[in-house]
Coordinates of C-alpha atoms in Angstrom, one line a residue:
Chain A
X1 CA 34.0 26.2 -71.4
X2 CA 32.1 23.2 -73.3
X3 CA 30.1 24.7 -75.8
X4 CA 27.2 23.1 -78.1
X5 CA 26.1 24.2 -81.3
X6 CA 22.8 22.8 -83.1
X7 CA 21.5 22.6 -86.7
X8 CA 19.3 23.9 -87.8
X9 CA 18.2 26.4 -85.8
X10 CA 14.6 26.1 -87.5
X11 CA 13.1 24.0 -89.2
X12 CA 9.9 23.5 -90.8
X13 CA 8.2 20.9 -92.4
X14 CA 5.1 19.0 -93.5
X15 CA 3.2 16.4 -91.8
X16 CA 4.5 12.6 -93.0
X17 CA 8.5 13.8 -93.2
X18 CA 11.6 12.9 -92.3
X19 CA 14.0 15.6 -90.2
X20 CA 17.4 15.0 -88.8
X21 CA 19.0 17.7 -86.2
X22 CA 22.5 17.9 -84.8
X23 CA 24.2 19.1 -81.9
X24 CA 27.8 19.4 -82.2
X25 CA 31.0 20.8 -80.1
X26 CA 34.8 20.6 -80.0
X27 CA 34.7 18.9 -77.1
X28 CA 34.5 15.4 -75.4
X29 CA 31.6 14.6 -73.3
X30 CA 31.0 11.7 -71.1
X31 CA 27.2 12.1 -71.3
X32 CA 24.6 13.6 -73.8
X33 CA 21.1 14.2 -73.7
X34 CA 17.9 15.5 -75.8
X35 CA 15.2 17.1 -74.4
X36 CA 12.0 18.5 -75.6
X37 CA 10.6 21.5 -75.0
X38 CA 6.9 22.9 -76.0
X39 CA 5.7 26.1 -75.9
X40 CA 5.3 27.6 -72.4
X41 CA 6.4 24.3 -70.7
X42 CA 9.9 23.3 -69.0
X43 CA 12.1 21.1 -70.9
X44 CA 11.6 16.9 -71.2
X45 CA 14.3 14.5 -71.3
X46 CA 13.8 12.4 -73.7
X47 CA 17.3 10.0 -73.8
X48 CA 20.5 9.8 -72.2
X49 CA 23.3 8.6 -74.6
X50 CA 27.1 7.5 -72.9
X51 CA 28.5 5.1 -75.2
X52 CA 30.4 6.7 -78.6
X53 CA 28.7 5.2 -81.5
X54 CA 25.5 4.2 -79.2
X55 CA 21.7 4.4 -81.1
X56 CA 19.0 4.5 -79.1
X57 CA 15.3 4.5 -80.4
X58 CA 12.2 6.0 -79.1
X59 CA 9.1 5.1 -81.6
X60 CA 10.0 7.2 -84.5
X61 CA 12.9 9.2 -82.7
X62 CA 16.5 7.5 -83.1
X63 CA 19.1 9.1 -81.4
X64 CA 22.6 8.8 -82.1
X65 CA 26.1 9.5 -80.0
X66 CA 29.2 10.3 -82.3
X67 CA 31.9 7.6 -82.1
X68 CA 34.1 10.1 -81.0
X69 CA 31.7 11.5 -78.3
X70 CA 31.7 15.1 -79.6
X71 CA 28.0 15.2 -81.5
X72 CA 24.8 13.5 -82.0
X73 CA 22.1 13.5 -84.0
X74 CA 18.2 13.1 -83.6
X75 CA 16.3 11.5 -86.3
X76 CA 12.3 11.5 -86.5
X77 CA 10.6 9.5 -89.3
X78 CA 7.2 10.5 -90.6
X79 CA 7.2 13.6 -88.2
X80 CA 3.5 14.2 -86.7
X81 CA 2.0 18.0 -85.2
X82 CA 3.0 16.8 -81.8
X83 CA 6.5 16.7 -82.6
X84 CA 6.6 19.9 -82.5
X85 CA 9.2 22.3 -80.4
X86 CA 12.2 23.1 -79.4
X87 CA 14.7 20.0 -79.5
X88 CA 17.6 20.4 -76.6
X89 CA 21.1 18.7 -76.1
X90 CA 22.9 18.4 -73.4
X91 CA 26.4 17.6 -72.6
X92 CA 28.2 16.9 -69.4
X93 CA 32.2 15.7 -69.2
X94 CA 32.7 13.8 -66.1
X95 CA 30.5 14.9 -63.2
X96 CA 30.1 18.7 -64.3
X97 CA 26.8 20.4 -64.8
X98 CA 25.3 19.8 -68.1
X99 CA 25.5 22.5 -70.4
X100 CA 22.7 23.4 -73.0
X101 CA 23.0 23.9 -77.0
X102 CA 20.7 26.6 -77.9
X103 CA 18.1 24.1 -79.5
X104 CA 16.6 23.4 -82.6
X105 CA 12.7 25.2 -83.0
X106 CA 11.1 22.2 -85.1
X107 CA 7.6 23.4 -86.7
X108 CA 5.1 20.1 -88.3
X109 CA 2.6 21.3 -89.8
X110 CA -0.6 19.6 -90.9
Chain B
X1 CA 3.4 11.6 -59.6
X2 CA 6.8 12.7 -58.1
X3 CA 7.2 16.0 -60.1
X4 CA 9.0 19.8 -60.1
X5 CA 6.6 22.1 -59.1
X6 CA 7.0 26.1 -59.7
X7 CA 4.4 28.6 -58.4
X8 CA 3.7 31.1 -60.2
X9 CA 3.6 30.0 -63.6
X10 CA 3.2 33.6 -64.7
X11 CA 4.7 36.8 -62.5
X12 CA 4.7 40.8 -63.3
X13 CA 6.5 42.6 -61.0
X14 CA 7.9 46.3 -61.4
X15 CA 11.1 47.8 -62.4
X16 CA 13.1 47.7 -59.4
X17 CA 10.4 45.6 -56.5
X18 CA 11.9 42.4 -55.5
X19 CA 10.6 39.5 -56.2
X20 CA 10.5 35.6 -55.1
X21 CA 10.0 32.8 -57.2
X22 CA 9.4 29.2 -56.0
X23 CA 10.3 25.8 -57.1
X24 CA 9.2 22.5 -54.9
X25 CA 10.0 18.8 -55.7
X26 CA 8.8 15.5 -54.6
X27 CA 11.9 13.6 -56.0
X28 CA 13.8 13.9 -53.0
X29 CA 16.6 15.4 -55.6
X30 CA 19.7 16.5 -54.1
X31 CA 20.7 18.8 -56.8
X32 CA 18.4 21.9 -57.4
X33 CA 19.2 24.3 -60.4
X34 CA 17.6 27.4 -61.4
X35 CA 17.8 28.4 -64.7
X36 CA 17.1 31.5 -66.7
X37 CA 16.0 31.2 -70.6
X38 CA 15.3 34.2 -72.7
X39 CA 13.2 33.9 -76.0
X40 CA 15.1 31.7 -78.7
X41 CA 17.9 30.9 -76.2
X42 CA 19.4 27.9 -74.4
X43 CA 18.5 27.2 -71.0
X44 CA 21.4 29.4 -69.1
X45 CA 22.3 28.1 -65.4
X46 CA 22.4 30.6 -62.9
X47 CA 22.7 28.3 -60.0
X48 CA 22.2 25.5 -58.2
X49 CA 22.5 23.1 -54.7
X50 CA 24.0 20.3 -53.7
X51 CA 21.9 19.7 -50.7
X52 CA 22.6 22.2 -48.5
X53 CA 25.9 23.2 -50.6
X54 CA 25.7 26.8 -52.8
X55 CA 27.2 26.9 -56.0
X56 CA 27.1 30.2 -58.3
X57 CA 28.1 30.3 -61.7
X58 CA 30.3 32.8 -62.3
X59 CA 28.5 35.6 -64.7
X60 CA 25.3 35.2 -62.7
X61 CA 25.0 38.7 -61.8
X62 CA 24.6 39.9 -57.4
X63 CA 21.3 40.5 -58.5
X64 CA 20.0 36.9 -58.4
X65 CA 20.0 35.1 -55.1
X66 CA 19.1 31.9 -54.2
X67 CA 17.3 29.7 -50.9
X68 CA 16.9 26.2 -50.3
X69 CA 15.4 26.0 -47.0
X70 CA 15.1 22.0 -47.1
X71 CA 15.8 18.9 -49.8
X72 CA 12.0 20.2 -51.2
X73 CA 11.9 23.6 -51.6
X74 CA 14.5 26.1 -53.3
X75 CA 13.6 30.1 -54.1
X76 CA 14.7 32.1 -56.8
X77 CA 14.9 36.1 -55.1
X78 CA 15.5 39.4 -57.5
X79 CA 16.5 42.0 -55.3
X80 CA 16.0 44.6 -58.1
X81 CA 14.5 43.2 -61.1
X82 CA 15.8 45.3 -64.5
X83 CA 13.9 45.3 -67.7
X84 CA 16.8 42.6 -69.1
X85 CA 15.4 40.0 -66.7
X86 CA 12.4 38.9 -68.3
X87 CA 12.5 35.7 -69.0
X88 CA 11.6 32.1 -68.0
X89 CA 12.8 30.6 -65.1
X90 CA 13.3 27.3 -64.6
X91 CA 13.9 24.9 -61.9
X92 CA 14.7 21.7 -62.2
X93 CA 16.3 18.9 -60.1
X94 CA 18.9 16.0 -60.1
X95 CA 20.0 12.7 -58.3
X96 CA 23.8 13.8 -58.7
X97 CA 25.9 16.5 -60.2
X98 CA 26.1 15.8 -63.8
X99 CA 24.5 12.6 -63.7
X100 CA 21.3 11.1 -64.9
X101 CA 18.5 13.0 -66.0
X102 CA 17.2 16.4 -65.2
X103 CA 13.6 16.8 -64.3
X104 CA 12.3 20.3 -65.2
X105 CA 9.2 22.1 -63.8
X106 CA 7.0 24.3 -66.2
X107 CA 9.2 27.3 -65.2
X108 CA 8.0 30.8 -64.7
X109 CA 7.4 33.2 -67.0
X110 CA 9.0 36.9 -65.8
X111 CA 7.7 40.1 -67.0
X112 CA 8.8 43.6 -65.3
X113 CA 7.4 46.4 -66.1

């Protein structure tokens, strides 16, 4: 069984920061994705990442896939209110279903 | 917009009195999931359908069942809802098994009482 672990499991911080979170595992994975999720809601995709060492960038998101394929990261620059939630990954190895970490809560304040 | 759509976004149903929940897409998806996420929690699969193809995951407890009548519609039934089943459910859909994206509806929110 694949399994996915993410730091931190909170976080809070002010308006204007910078946050990284992580999503790690023991194992290989041929595919990773973040989502977002907001209160209430169902959860967003925000980027698919297959290549090991690949960085993608969404306006102040960069996303990045572990040489090795095993763990990524999730960067946000000057974090806004509306960044807040709960930050997903994803990992699937070679046509399985994807399987969930248990998400990072991320709290901006004003 | 071509979406996931799940009715109702909020259900109370009593200890023990089935209950159906719904999940429609206009994707034309042929993977369907249901998932089931309790407070704090990752998104756990219960299920889900390759087309017309069943597959269960293997703790999902004889409790939960599953219909997808056509490519648009799939049902979430709780033949005996316990107290330990409130949670969100989620639907949400793919092109392929483990490929691309999945597209999420706003889920329902579960309470028994």
């Amino acid at each position: 069984t694949q399994l996915l672990e993410q730091s931190p499991q909170f976080l809070s911080i002010q308006e204007g920061e910078n946050l990284t979170v992580y999503c790690n595992s023991s194992s290989v994975f041929s595919s990773l994705q973040w989502y977002r999720q907001e209160p209430g809601e169902g959860p967003v995709l925000l980027v698919t990442v297959v290549t090991g060492g690949e960085v993608k960038k969404l306006k102040r998101l960069t996303f990045q896939f572990g040489d090795a394929r095993k763990d990524s990261s999730l960067h946000i620059t000057a974090a806004q209110p509306g960044d807040t939630g709960l930050y997903l990954c994803a990992g699937t190895s070679y046509g399985q279903n994807f399987v969930f970490g248990p998400g990072t809560r991320l709290s901006v304040l004003p | 917009d071509a979406m996931v759509i799940q009715n109702p976004r909020y259900q109370v149903t009593q200890f023990g009195k089935p209950v159906t929940l719904s999940c429609s897409q206009t994707l034309n998806h042929n993977v369907m999931y249901w998932y089931q996420q309790k407070s704090s929690q990752a998104p756990k699969l219960l299920f889900h359908y390759y087309d017309k193809d069943f597959n269960n995951e293997a703790d999902t407890p004889d409790n939960f069942q599953s219909r997808r009548p056509n490519t648009s519609f799939c049902f979430l039934d709780i033949r005996s809802p316990g107290l330990g089943d409130a949670a969100m459910y989620l639907c949400a859909t793919s092109r392929a098994e483990g490929a691309g994206g999945y597209t999420f509806g706003s889920g329902t929110r579960l309470t028994v009482v």
